[in-house]
């Protein structure tokens, strides 16, 4: 008998979503990730949970409606990670006429009819705080509701849920070979040790590595797909309102400027074809300049490339075997035959539709195994067992219980851990009860939790994926964190 029902190669959003879905349906699942969870494209998403206005512009109304239904699901199952926001589009007659924007947003409201988020509105920015950050010529803007998500923690919490439902999650485990017989026989280098694993079905969820894994690990004809790079920049906070600005760039692309980790602004995205090793994706100077220019058309405060404190880039596969451009739904293919163990291949797609994509893919295995019904739309992710409208109430409870936390600290912790915050803070009565401090926010207690429960092994795993505390951590504290992690039990 095979060790597992399903082996998944790749611990990005697609891989962990498959793991969560399959483990919750009773399959024996193993996931192999060569580095850290979400270290590939999944940490470079635009961080939006949305119906996508650009898809609406292409008149793909059913897609928009389906994505907005997913938005409702995310709000319900991940109220800590997903935050409803007002998105603001300054009217700009050079790009899209105001009547077009207004009618598009009314349609967007209609397509999202099940949600309780506020409807779109027209605002006079000359008398509204939204206008403070904008250049003078903008008199009118349109406002609508959508959501932002902590994309990296979404990956981690999918993996935590999968593990709690029985999946084996292995980070630092590179799959180097997979032989297809009536079951799959995989060889993995797991933290330096070669391991052989057998599984009844295999999923290749390796993002930009999909074709090379097919060719060199599975030794099959690689799918005909292209790779694109997507990048964003982080600068010091450019505005005080808690809204996302949506700018219509001169090339008709929509550029988003979002509040990011309290003191910063995230601006993106820019994308183009990518060639090379997906593990080493860096942002080109021309792309940084492009995003600065896009922001400078709208914001009063100018930004230059020198103001960029961090760039965020990832590479992702975008074509399916027919050469059709992979839509926001991504691509999931299924291959099985007499005497051939099943193979799922899943790549691309956006964050909003990732849960549904995994549900569809795992359902393809139904003829092969007895498994329980679809379930992921109803079950909260770890820590998400409260209504999204109760986020502030949750915050009050936390501040009442751990009085030494500042509002900003409590906010970050609730947004990261939701109702599981107690597992991080325990019975601490003061900040010193939480152990050594690394930078202004991180404590030994949180580091221990992340190592024990969320597979963190190295400082970057914590500073850039399980949090974004790397933005504010001084170099000497980073060194202290590395030393602490190296010796932590
Ligand atoms: C260019 C680009 C476009 C995007 N477009 C959108 C968008 O429009 N909207 C949106 O919401 N989001 C978008 N996203 C982000 C979205 O999050 C990604 O599409 C999604 O997260 C892809 O996840 P993945 O799991 O397929 O890939 P990845 O996150 O890259 O994960 C693949 C993983 O496989 C691992 N791996 C590779 N080979 C092996 C091996 N041999 N053994 C073990 N592990 C291996 C890698 O280490 C990696 O962690 C985009 C991202 C990028 C970079």
Short mmCIF file of C-alpha atoms and ligand atoms in Angstrom, two decimals:
data_model
loop_
_atom_site.label_atom_id
_atom_site.label_comp_id
_atom_site.label_asym_id
_atom_site.label_seq_id
_atom_site.Cartn_x
_atom_site.Cartn_y
_atom_site.Cartn_z
CA UNK A 1 0.00 0.00 0.00
CA UNK A 2 1.24 3.52 -0.79
CA UNK A 3 2.35 5.72 2.11
CA UNK A 4 -0.02 8.52 1.06
CA UNK A 5 -3.11 9.08 -1.08
CA UNK A 6 -1.80 12.37 -2.45
CA UNK A 7 1.71 13.81 -2.61
CA UNK A 8 1.95 17.50 -3.46
CA UNK A 9 5.13 19.11 -4.77
CA UNK A 10 5.20 22.83 -4.00
CA UNK A 11 4.21 24.78 -0.89
CA UNK A 12 2.87 27.95 -2.51
CA UNK A 13 -0.77 28.99 -2.29
CA UNK A 14 -1.84 26.39 -4.84
CA UNK A 15 -0.03 23.53 -3.09
CA UNK A 16 -1.23 24.32 0.44
CA UNK A 17 -4.80 24.88 -0.80
CA UNK A 18 -4.74 21.40 -2.32
CA UNK A 19 -3.30 20.00 0.92
CA UNK A 20 -5.98 21.64 3.04
CA UNK A 21 -8.82 20.52 0.83
CA UNK A 22 -7.60 16.95 0.43
CA UNK A 23 -6.66 16.42 4.09
CA UNK A 24 -10.07 17.69 5.17
CA UNK A 25 -11.73 15.15 2.88
CA UNK A 26 -9.93 12.35 4.63
CA UNK A 27 -7.03 11.75 2.21
CA UNK A 28 -3.57 10.95 3.54
CA UNK A 29 -1.56 13.89 2.25
CA UNK A 30 2.10 14.84 2.14
CA UNK A 31 3.35 18.21 0.85
CA UNK A 32 7.00 18.74 -0.12
CA UNK A 33 8.32 22.29 -0.29
CA UNK A 34 11.96 22.79 -1.21
CA UNK A 35 12.34 26.04 0.74
CA UNK A 36 9.85 27.84 2.95
CA UNK A 37 6.09 27.84 2.49
CA UNK A 38 5.01 30.71 0.23
CA UNK A 39 8.54 31.73 -0.65
CA UNK A 40 7.76 31.75 -4.40
CA UNK A 41 5.11 33.74 -6.28
CA UNK A 42 2.71 33.50 -3.37
CA UNK A 43 4.52 36.19 -1.39
CA UNK A 44 4.35 38.60 -4.35
CA UNK A 45 0.63 38.78 -5.00
CA UNK A 46 -1.20 42.11 -5.26
CA UNK A 47 -2.78 41.12 -1.89
CA UNK A 48 -6.28 41.65 -3.22
CA UNK A 49 -9.39 39.61 -2.59
CA UNK A 50 -11.64 41.04 -5.23
CA UNK A 51 -13.94 40.59 -8.20
CA UNK A 52 -11.34 42.40 -10.32
CA UNK A 53 -12.45 45.50 -12.20
CA UNK A 54 -10.14 44.71 -15.12
CA UNK A 55 -12.03 41.44 -15.64
CA UNK A 56 -15.29 43.40 -15.50
CA UNK A 57 -13.92 45.64 -18.24
CA UNK A 58 -13.49 42.53 -20.39
CA UNK A 59 -17.20 41.81 -19.76
CA UNK A 60 -16.49 38.49 -18.05
CA UNK A 61 -19.43 39.05 -15.71
CA UNK A 62 -19.79 35.46 -14.52
CA UNK A 63 -16.13 35.37 -13.54
CA UNK A 64 -16.53 38.57 -11.57
CA UNK A 65 -19.62 37.26 -9.84
CA UNK A 66 -17.88 33.99 -8.97
CA UNK A 67 -14.85 35.85 -7.60
CA UNK A 68 -17.06 38.14 -5.53
CA UNK A 69 -18.76 35.05 -4.09
CA UNK A 70 -15.26 33.79 -3.15
CA UNK A 71 -14.60 37.19 -1.55
CA UNK A 72 -17.60 36.57 0.74
CA UNK A 73 -16.25 33.13 1.59
CA UNK A 74 -12.81 34.52 2.49
CA UNK A 75 -14.37 37.16 4.71
CA UNK A 76 -16.23 34.39 6.50
CA UNK A 77 -13.39 31.88 6.87
CA UNK A 78 -10.43 34.23 7.31
CA UNK A 79 -11.78 37.37 9.05
CA UNK A 80 -8.37 38.04 10.63
CA UNK A 81 -6.38 37.95 7.37
CA UNK A 82 -8.90 39.54 5.02
CA UNK A 83 -9.81 43.18 5.55
CA UNK A 84 -12.62 45.02 3.79
CA UNK A 85 -11.39 48.35 2.46
CA UNK A 86 -12.69 51.25 0.44
CA UNK A 87 -10.96 51.52 -2.92
CA UNK A 88 -10.78 54.97 -4.48
CA UNK A 89 -10.39 55.72 -8.19
CA UNK A 90 -9.70 59.38 -8.90
CA UNK A 91 -11.64 60.34 -12.04
CA UNK A 92 -9.35 60.98 -14.95
CA UNK A 93 -11.02 61.78 -18.25
CA UNK A 94 -7.83 60.95 -20.23
CA UNK A 95 -8.28 57.26 -19.45
CA UNK A 96 -11.83 56.09 -18.80
CA UNK A 97 -14.77 58.53 -18.86
CA UNK A 98 -16.52 59.08 -15.52
CA UNK A 99 -19.83 57.66 -16.75
CA UNK A 100 -18.06 54.42 -17.67
CA UNK A 101 -16.43 54.11 -14.26
CA UNK A 102 -19.65 54.94 -12.46
CA UNK A 103 -21.75 52.44 -14.41
CA UNK A 104 -19.02 49.80 -14.08
CA UNK A 105 -19.04 50.19 -10.31
CA UNK A 106 -22.83 50.03 -10.13
CA UNK A 107 -22.63 46.75 -11.99
CA UNK A 108 -19.87 45.59 -9.63
CA UNK A 109 -22.21 46.33 -6.69
CA UNK A 110 -24.96 44.32 -8.33
CA UNK A 111 -22.70 41.35 -9.02
CA UNK A 112 -21.69 41.37 -5.33
CA UNK A 113 -25.25 41.45 -4.15
CA UNK A 114 -24.76 38.88 -1.38
CA UNK A 115 -22.10 40.80 0.47
CA UNK A 116 -22.68 43.31 3.24
CA UNK A 117 -19.90 45.64 2.20
CA UNK A 118 -20.90 49.26 1.47
CA UNK A 119 -21.92 50.07 -2.11
CA UNK A 120 -19.91 52.29 -4.43
CA UNK A 121 -20.19 56.07 -4.19
CA UNK A 122 -19.03 59.25 -5.88
CA UNK A 123 -16.94 61.57 -3.72
CA UNK A 124 -15.93 65.19 -4.06
CA UNK A 125 -12.25 64.91 -3.21
CA UNK A 126 -11.80 68.63 -2.70
CA UNK A 127 -13.81 68.29 0.54
CA UNK A 128 -12.85 64.80 1.59
CA UNK A 129 -9.79 63.46 3.49
CA UNK A 130 -9.19 61.19 0.48
CA UNK A 131 -8.17 64.26 -1.46
CA UNK A 132 -5.43 65.36 0.97
CA UNK A 133 -2.81 63.12 -0.57
CA UNK A 134 -3.85 63.79 -4.17
CA UNK A 135 -2.71 66.42 -6.62
CA UNK A 136 -5.09 69.32 -7.05
CA UNK A 137 -6.70 68.63 -10.45
CA UNK A 138 -8.64 65.65 -9.16
CA UNK A 139 -12.09 66.90 -8.22
CA UNK A 140 -14.07 63.68 -8.22
CA UNK A 141 -13.29 60.11 -7.29
CA UNK A 142 -15.27 56.91 -7.21
CA UNK A 143 -15.19 54.70 -4.17
CA UNK A 144 -16.08 51.01 -3.96
CA UNK A 145 -15.60 48.07 -1.60
CA UNK A 146 -13.16 45.20 -1.95
CA UNK A 147 -10.72 43.43 0.36
CA UNK A 148 -7.01 43.11 0.98
CA UNK A 149 -5.36 40.00 2.38
CA UNK A 150 -2.11 39.07 4.04
CA UNK A 151 -1.07 36.71 1.23
CA UNK A 152 1.87 35.10 3.03
CA UNK A 153 -0.13 34.28 6.12
CA UNK A 154 -2.91 32.89 3.97
CA UNK A 155 -0.41 30.33 2.69
CA UNK A 156 0.79 29.49 6.19
CA UNK A 157 -2.68 29.14 7.69
CA UNK A 158 -3.83 26.88 4.86
CA UNK A 159 -0.83 24.70 5.69
CA UNK A 160 -1.56 24.79 9.44
CA UNK A 161 -5.14 23.74 8.78
CA UNK A 162 -3.99 20.96 6.46
CA UNK A 163 -1.54 19.71 9.11
CA UNK A 164 -4.20 19.79 11.81
CA UNK A 165 -6.36 17.65 9.54
CA UNK A 166 -3.57 15.11 9.24
CA UNK A 167 -1.40 16.30 6.33
CA UNK A 168 2.35 15.99 6.61
CA UNK A 169 3.92 19.32 5.66
CA UNK A 170 7.65 19.13 4.92
CA UNK A 171 9.59 22.31 4.32
CA UNK A 172 13.21 22.19 3.18
CA UNK A 173 12.24 19.03 1.26
CA UNK A 174 13.03 19.07 -2.45
CA UNK A 175 11.45 16.47 -4.67
CA UNK A 176 14.17 15.33 -7.06
CA UNK A 177 12.48 12.44 -8.80
CA UNK A 178 8.99 10.99 -9.23
CA UNK A 179 8.43 7.68 -11.03
CA UNK A 180 4.97 6.92 -12.29
CA UNK A 181 3.87 3.31 -11.96
CA UNK A 182 0.47 2.23 -10.67
CA UNK A 183 1.45 4.46 -7.74
CA UNK A 184 3.97 7.32 -7.58
CA UNK A 185 7.42 6.72 -6.13
CA UNK A 186 9.06 9.98 -5.07
CA UNK A 187 12.61 10.73 -4.00
CA UNK A 188 13.06 13.81 -1.87
CA UNK A 189 16.05 15.45 -0.29
CA UNK A 190 14.59 16.33 3.08
CA UNK A 191 16.99 18.58 5.02
CA UNK A 192 19.96 16.74 3.56
CA UNK A 193 18.54 13.22 3.80
CA UNK A 194 17.24 11.26 0.82
CA UNK A 195 13.79 9.84 1.41
CA UNK A 196 11.53 7.66 -0.68
CA UNK A 197 7.81 8.30 -0.48
CA UNK A 198 5.02 6.46 -2.27
CA UNK A 199 1.67 8.03 -3.09
CA UNK A 200 -1.40 7.00 -5.07
CA UNK A 201 -1.69 10.41 -6.76
CA UNK A 202 0.67 13.32 -7.34
CA UNK A 203 0.09 17.06 -7.67
CA UNK A 204 2.63 19.28 -9.38
CA UNK A 205 1.94 22.68 -7.81
CA UNK A 206 5.33 24.23 -8.37
CA UNK A 207 4.31 27.54 -9.96
CA UNK A 208 7.07 28.90 -12.17
CA UNK A 209 8.90 25.57 -11.75
CA UNK A 210 5.97 23.58 -13.20
CA UNK A 211 7.57 22.89 -16.58
CA UNK A 212 11.04 22.15 -15.24
CA UNK A 213 9.63 19.82 -12.56
CA UNK A 214 7.56 18.02 -15.21
CA UNK A 215 10.64 17.60 -17.38
CA UNK A 216 13.38 16.84 -14.88
CA UNK A 217 11.56 15.33 -11.88
CA UNK A 218 8.57 13.61 -13.49
CA UNK A 219 10.47 13.08 -16.76
CA UNK A 220 7.40 13.87 -18.84
CA UNK A 221 6.91 16.30 -21.73
CA UNK A 222 6.73 19.74 -20.06
CA UNK A 223 3.53 21.76 -20.46
CA UNK A 224 3.83 24.61 -22.92
CA UNK A 225 3.67 27.59 -20.60
CA UNK A 226 5.29 30.97 -20.20
CA UNK A 227 6.60 32.65 -17.10
CA UNK A 228 5.88 36.20 -16.04
CA UNK A 229 7.38 38.31 -13.33
CA UNK A 230 5.25 40.54 -11.17
CA UNK A 231 6.68 43.25 -8.94
CA UNK A 232 5.64 45.87 -6.43
CA UNK A 233 7.41 48.52 -4.40
CA UNK A 234 7.17 49.51 -0.74
CA UNK A 235 7.72 53.14 0.27
CA UNK A 236 7.14 55.10 3.47
CA UNK A 237 3.48 55.86 4.06
CA UNK A 238 2.17 58.33 1.47
CA UNK A 239 -1.32 58.96 2.85
CA UNK A 240 -3.23 58.89 6.14
CA UNK A 241 -6.56 57.45 5.06
CA UNK A 242 -7.27 53.75 5.42
CA UNK A 243 -8.20 53.34 1.75
CA UNK A 244 -6.62 51.79 -1.30
CA UNK A 245 -6.02 54.22 -4.17
CA UNK A 246 -6.54 52.82 -7.66
CA UNK A 247 -4.78 54.80 -10.34
CA UNK A 248 -5.50 54.53 -14.05
CA UNK A 249 -2.11 54.60 -15.61
CA UNK A 250 -1.55 56.05 -19.08
CA UNK A 251 -1.18 52.49 -20.48
CA UNK A 252 -4.66 51.69 -19.04
CA UNK A 253 -3.22 49.42 -16.34
CA UNK A 254 -4.71 49.85 -12.90
CA UNK A 255 -2.05 50.62 -10.27
CA UNK A 256 -2.94 50.04 -6.61
CA UNK A 257 -1.45 51.99 -3.70
CA UNK A 258 -2.41 50.31 -0.42
CA UNK A 259 -1.70 50.99 3.25
CA UNK A 260 0.95 48.44 4.19
CA UNK A 261 2.04 47.42 7.65
CA UNK A 262 0.91 50.67 9.27
CA UNK A 263 3.84 52.91 8.27
CA UNK A 264 4.27 51.99 4.61
CA UNK A 265 2.54 52.07 1.24
CA UNK A 266 2.60 49.18 -1.22
CA UNK A 267 2.44 50.20 -4.89
CA UNK A 268 1.96 47.78 -7.75
CA UNK A 269 1.88 45.90 -9.89
CA UNK A 270 4.07 45.78 -12.94
CA UNK A 271 4.61 42.59 -14.88
CA UNK A 272 6.46 41.25 -17.90
CA UNK A 273 7.88 38.05 -19.34
CA UNK A 274 10.52 36.34 -17.23
CA UNK A 275 13.38 34.05 -18.14
CA UNK A 276 15.76 32.51 -15.65
CA UNK A 277 15.69 30.85 -12.25
CA UNK A 278 12.37 31.56 -10.48
CA UNK A 279 14.23 31.37 -7.16
CA UNK A 280 16.13 34.53 -8.06
CA UNK A 281 13.67 37.17 -9.20
CA UNK A 282 14.68 40.76 -8.75
CA UNK A 283 12.95 43.93 -9.82
CA UNK A 284 14.46 45.87 -12.68
CA UNK A 285 15.24 49.56 -12.28
CA UNK A 286 12.85 50.39 -15.15
CA UNK A 287 9.98 48.72 -13.28
CA UNK A 288 10.74 50.67 -10.11
CA UNK A 289 10.75 53.89 -12.15
CA UNK A 290 7.47 52.89 -13.84
CA UNK A 291 5.67 52.50 -10.50
CA UNK A 292 7.18 55.70 -9.08
CA UNK A 293 6.02 57.60 -12.18
CA UNK A 294 2.54 56.08 -11.92
CA UNK A 295 2.25 57.21 -8.28
CA UNK A 296 3.68 60.65 -9.07
CA UNK A 297 0.90 61.33 -11.57
CA UNK A 298 -1.56 61.26 -8.68
CA UNK A 299 0.06 61.80 -5.27
CA UNK A 300 1.23 65.21 -4.10
CA UNK A 301 4.24 63.68 -2.38
CA UNK A 302 6.73 62.68 -5.06
CA UNK A 303 8.59 59.41 -4.76
CA UNK A 304 11.84 58.52 -6.46
CA UNK A 305 13.49 55.10 -6.79
CA UNK A 306 15.76 56.05 -3.87
CA UNK A 307 12.65 56.21 -1.62
CA UNK A 308 11.83 52.55 -2.21
CA UNK A 309 12.49 50.62 1.00
CA UNK A 310 11.74 47.20 -0.43
CA UNK A 311 10.76 45.57 -3.69
CA UNK A 312 8.51 42.50 -3.84
CA UNK A 313 8.85 40.24 -6.88
CA UNK A 314 7.81 36.77 -7.91
CA UNK A 315 7.63 34.67 -11.03
CA UNK A 316 4.62 32.67 -12.01
CA UNK A 317 3.53 30.34 -14.81
CA UNK A 318 0.77 31.84 -16.95
CA UNK A 319 -0.03 29.72 -20.00
CA UNK A 320 -1.88 26.46 -20.35
CA UNK A 321 -0.84 23.69 -22.75
CA UNK A 322 -3.00 25.09 -25.55
CA UNK A 323 -1.19 28.38 -25.33
CA UNK A 324 -4.33 30.09 -24.08
CA UNK A 325 -3.52 32.83 -21.59
CA UNK A 326 -4.27 31.49 -18.17
CA UNK A 327 -7.09 33.56 -16.79
CA UNK A 328 -7.29 34.62 -13.19
CA UNK A 329 -8.71 31.18 -12.43
CA UNK A 330 -5.31 29.65 -13.17
CA UNK A 331 -4.85 26.25 -14.73
CA UNK A 332 -5.60 22.87 -13.22
CA UNK A 333 -5.25 19.77 -15.37
CA UNK A 334 -5.85 16.16 -14.52
CA UNK A 335 -4.23 13.17 -16.14
CA UNK A 336 -4.99 9.53 -15.35
CA UNK A 337 -5.40 6.31 -17.28
CA UNK A 338 -5.38 2.56 -16.94
CA UNK A 339 -2.42 1.55 -14.82
CA UNK A 340 -1.25 5.15 -14.57
CA UNK A 341 -1.32 6.83 -11.18
CA UNK A 342 -3.25 10.14 -11.34
CA UNK A 343 -1.39 13.42 -11.87
CA UNK A 344 -2.79 16.86 -11.08
CA UNK A 345 -1.00 19.94 -12.38
CA UNK A 346 -2.08 23.27 -10.96
CA UNK A 347 -0.48 26.66 -11.47
CA UNK A 348 -1.16 30.38 -11.79
CA UNK A 349 -4.43 32.02 -10.94
CA UNK A 350 -5.13 34.64 -8.39
CA UNK A 351 -5.43 34.52 -4.64
CA UNK A 352 -9.19 35.13 -4.62
CA UNK A 353 -10.01 31.96 -6.56
CA UNK A 354 -7.37 29.67 -5.01
CA UNK A 355 -9.76 27.87 -2.65
CA UNK A 356 -12.18 27.05 -5.44
CA UNK A 357 -9.36 25.96 -7.77
CA UNK A 358 -8.13 23.46 -5.18
CA UNK A 359 -11.67 22.24 -4.53
CA UNK A 360 -12.15 21.58 -8.23
CA UNK A 361 -8.80 19.80 -8.52
CA UNK A 362 -9.21 17.53 -5.49
CA UNK A 363 -12.72 16.64 -6.68
CA UNK A 364 -11.12 15.14 -9.81
CA UNK A 365 -9.74 12.41 -7.56
CA UNK A 366 -13.21 11.34 -6.40
CA UNK A 367 -13.44 8.36 -8.78
CA UNK A 368 -10.18 6.99 -7.31
CA UNK A 369 -10.78 7.29 -3.57
CA UNK A 370 -13.70 7.42 -1.25
CA UNK A 371 -13.66 10.95 0.14
CA UNK A 372 -15.99 13.26 1.95
CA UNK A 373 -17.85 16.17 0.37
CA UNK A 374 -16.53 19.66 -0.40
CA UNK A 375 -16.03 21.52 2.86
CA UNK A 376 -13.51 24.36 2.63
CA UNK A 377 -16.03 27.14 1.97
CA UNK A 378 -17.57 26.70 5.40
CA UNK A 379 -14.70 25.93 7.76
CA UNK A 380 -12.69 28.85 9.18
CA UNK A 381 -8.94 28.92 8.80
CA UNK A 382 -7.05 28.57 12.11
CA UNK A 383 -7.89 31.58 14.31
CA UNK A 384 -10.70 32.69 12.02
CA UNK A 385 -13.64 31.53 14.09
CA UNK A 386 -15.27 34.94 14.53
CA UNK A 387 -17.36 37.17 12.27
CA UNK A 388 -15.35 39.70 10.25
CA UNK A 389 -17.62 42.46 11.54
CA UNK A 390 -16.39 41.52 15.06
CA UNK A 391 -12.72 42.23 14.37
CA UNK A 392 -12.73 45.35 16.56
CA UNK A 393 -14.55 43.50 19.32
CA UNK A 394 -11.89 40.80 19.14
CA UNK A 395 -9.28 43.53 19.44
CA UNK A 396 -10.98 44.93 22.56
CA UNK A 397 -10.99 41.49 24.18
CA UNK A 398 -7.29 41.10 23.50
CA UNK A 399 -6.43 44.56 24.85
CA UNK A 400 -8.45 43.88 27.96
CA UNK A 401 -6.70 40.56 28.58
CA UNK A 402 -3.11 41.57 27.68
CA UNK A 403 -3.13 45.17 28.86
CA UNK A 404 0.54 45.76 28.16
CA UNK A 405 -0.06 45.60 24.38
CA UNK A 406 -0.37 48.87 22.51
CA UNK A 407 -3.30 49.18 20.14
CA UNK A 408 -0.98 48.76 17.15
CA UNK A 409 0.61 45.63 18.64
CA UNK A 410 -2.78 44.11 19.44
CA UNK A 411 -3.99 44.94 15.94
CA UNK A 412 -1.03 43.18 14.32
CA UNK A 413 -1.37 40.11 16.53
CA UNK A 414 -5.13 39.74 16.01
CA UNK A 415 -4.69 40.20 12.26
CA UNK A 416 -2.02 37.48 12.22
CA UNK A 417 -3.34 34.92 14.72
CA UNK A 418 -7.03 35.77 15.21
CA UNK A 419 -8.55 33.84 18.06
CA UNK A 420 -5.36 31.77 18.45
CA UNK A 421 -3.49 34.70 19.96
CA UNK A 422 -3.55 32.96 23.34
CA UNK A 423 -1.27 30.25 21.98
CA UNK A 424 1.29 33.01 21.29
CA UNK A 425 0.92 35.19 24.39
CA UNK A 426 -0.16 32.63 26.98
CA UNK A 427 -0.63 34.08 30.45
CA UNK A 428 1.90 36.87 30.01
CA UNK A 429 1.23 39.78 32.31
CA UNK A 430 3.88 42.07 30.91
CA UNK A 431 6.05 42.40 27.88
CA UNK A 432 9.03 40.91 29.72
CA UNK A 433 7.07 37.68 30.26
CA UNK A 434 7.27 37.19 26.48
CA UNK A 435 11.03 36.75 26.48
CA UNK A 436 13.67 38.66 24.55
CA UNK A 437 12.63 41.45 22.18
CA UNK A 438 13.79 41.59 18.56
CA UNK A 439 13.05 45.00 17.11
CA UNK A 440 10.07 47.02 18.28
CA UNK A 441 7.49 44.21 18.03
CA UNK A 442 8.80 40.66 17.86
CA UNK A 443 9.19 38.67 21.07
CA UNK A 444 10.78 35.35 21.97
CA UNK A 445 7.31 33.90 22.67
CA UNK A 446 6.13 34.68 19.15
CA UNK A 447 9.31 33.29 17.62
CA UNK A 448 8.91 30.06 19.58
CA UNK A 449 5.30 29.76 18.47
CA UNK A 450 6.22 30.29 14.84
CA UNK A 451 8.98 27.70 15.02
CA UNK A 452 6.85 25.13 16.83
CA UNK A 453 3.56 25.61 14.98
CA UNK A 454 4.26 27.30 11.66
CA UNK A 455 7.47 25.69 10.37
CA UNK A 456 9.64 28.84 10.73
CA UNK A 457 13.32 27.88 10.58
CA UNK A 458 15.23 31.02 9.61
CA UNK A 459 14.84 34.75 10.35
CA UNK A 460 13.47 35.51 6.86
CA UNK A 461 10.71 32.95 7.39
CA UNK A 462 9.48 35.15 10.24
CA UNK A 463 10.51 38.61 9.09
CA UNK A 464 9.07 38.45 5.56
CA UNK A 465 6.52 35.66 5.38
CA UNK A 466 4.90 34.96 8.77
CA UNK A 467 5.06 38.72 9.36
CA UNK A 468 6.53 41.77 7.63
CA UNK A 469 8.50 42.81 10.71
CA UNK A 470 11.65 42.86 8.59
CA UNK A 471 10.54 46.35 7.53
CA UNK A 472 11.23 47.77 10.95
CA UNK A 473 13.88 45.44 12.38
CA UNK A 474 17.35 46.92 12.94
CA UNK A 475 20.24 44.75 11.64
CA UNK A 476 21.63 44.00 15.12
CA UNK A 477 18.24 42.66 16.26
CA UNK A 478 18.11 40.49 13.18
CA UNK A 479 21.45 38.96 14.15
CA UNK A 480 20.14 38.39 17.68
CA UNK A 481 17.05 36.73 16.20
CA UNK A 482 19.22 34.42 14.07
CA UNK A 483 21.22 33.42 17.17
CA UNK A 484 18.02 32.85 19.17
CA UNK A 485 16.50 30.68 16.44
CA UNK A 486 19.67 28.65 16.08
CA UNK A 487 19.56 27.65 19.75
CA UNK A 488 15.81 27.66 20.46
CA UNK A 489 14.58 24.22 21.56
C1 LIG B 1 3.61 37.01 -12.06
C2 LIG B 1 2.54 36.84 -11.03
C3 LIG B 1 1.22 37.08 -11.37
C4 LIG B 1 0.24 36.97 -10.40
N1 LIG B 1 -1.04 37.33 -10.70
C5 LIG B 1 -1.91 37.44 -9.69
C6 LIG B 1 -3.17 38.04 -9.85
O1 LIG B 1 -3.48 38.51 -10.93
N2 LIG B 1 -3.98 38.13 -8.79
C7 LIG B 1 -3.66 37.61 -7.58
O2 LIG B 1 -4.44 37.67 -6.63
N3 LIG B 1 -2.49 37.01 -7.41
C8 LIG B 1 -1.62 36.93 -8.41
N4 LIG B 1 -0.40 36.41 -8.22
C9 LIG B 1 -0.09 35.81 -6.97
C10 LIG B 1 -0.72 34.51 -6.73
O3 LIG B 1 -0.51 34.47 -5.38
C11 LIG B 1 -0.01 33.38 -7.45
O4 LIG B 1 -0.58 33.17 -8.68
C12 LIG B 1 -0.13 32.11 -6.66
O5 LIG B 1 0.20 32.39 -5.34
C13 LIG B 1 0.77 31.11 -7.27
O6 LIG B 1 1.05 30.15 -6.31
P1 LIG B 1 1.73 28.79 -6.66
O7 LIG B 1 1.52 27.96 -5.47
O8 LIG B 1 1.25 28.28 -7.96
O9 LIG B 1 3.27 29.16 -6.91
P2 LIG B 1 4.42 29.50 -5.90
O10 LIG B 1 3.96 30.35 -4.79
O11 LIG B 1 5.57 30.00 -6.70
O12 LIG B 1 4.78 28.09 -5.26
C14 LIG B 1 5.49 27.09 -5.93
C15 LIG B 1 6.39 26.43 -4.91
O13 LIG B 1 6.92 25.24 -5.45
C16 LIG B 1 8.18 25.02 -4.83
N5 LIG B 1 8.96 24.04 -5.60
C17 LIG B 1 9.40 24.16 -6.87
N6 LIG B 1 10.07 23.03 -7.24
C18 LIG B 1 10.04 22.18 -6.18
C19 LIG B 1 10.55 20.86 -5.94
N7 LIG B 1 11.23 20.19 -6.87
N8 LIG B 1 10.35 20.28 -4.73
C20 LIG B 1 9.67 20.95 -3.76
N9 LIG B 1 9.16 22.20 -3.93
C21 LIG B 1 9.33 22.81 -5.13
C22 LIG B 1 8.79 26.41 -4.82
O14 LIG B 1 9.82 26.53 -3.87
C23 LIG B 1 7.58 27.29 -4.51
O15 LIG B 1 7.49 27.61 -3.13
C24 LIG B 1 0.58 36.54 -9.12
C25 LIG B 1 1.92 36.30 -8.79
C26 LIG B 1 2.89 36.49 -9.72
C27 LIG B 1 4.30 36.34 -9.29
#
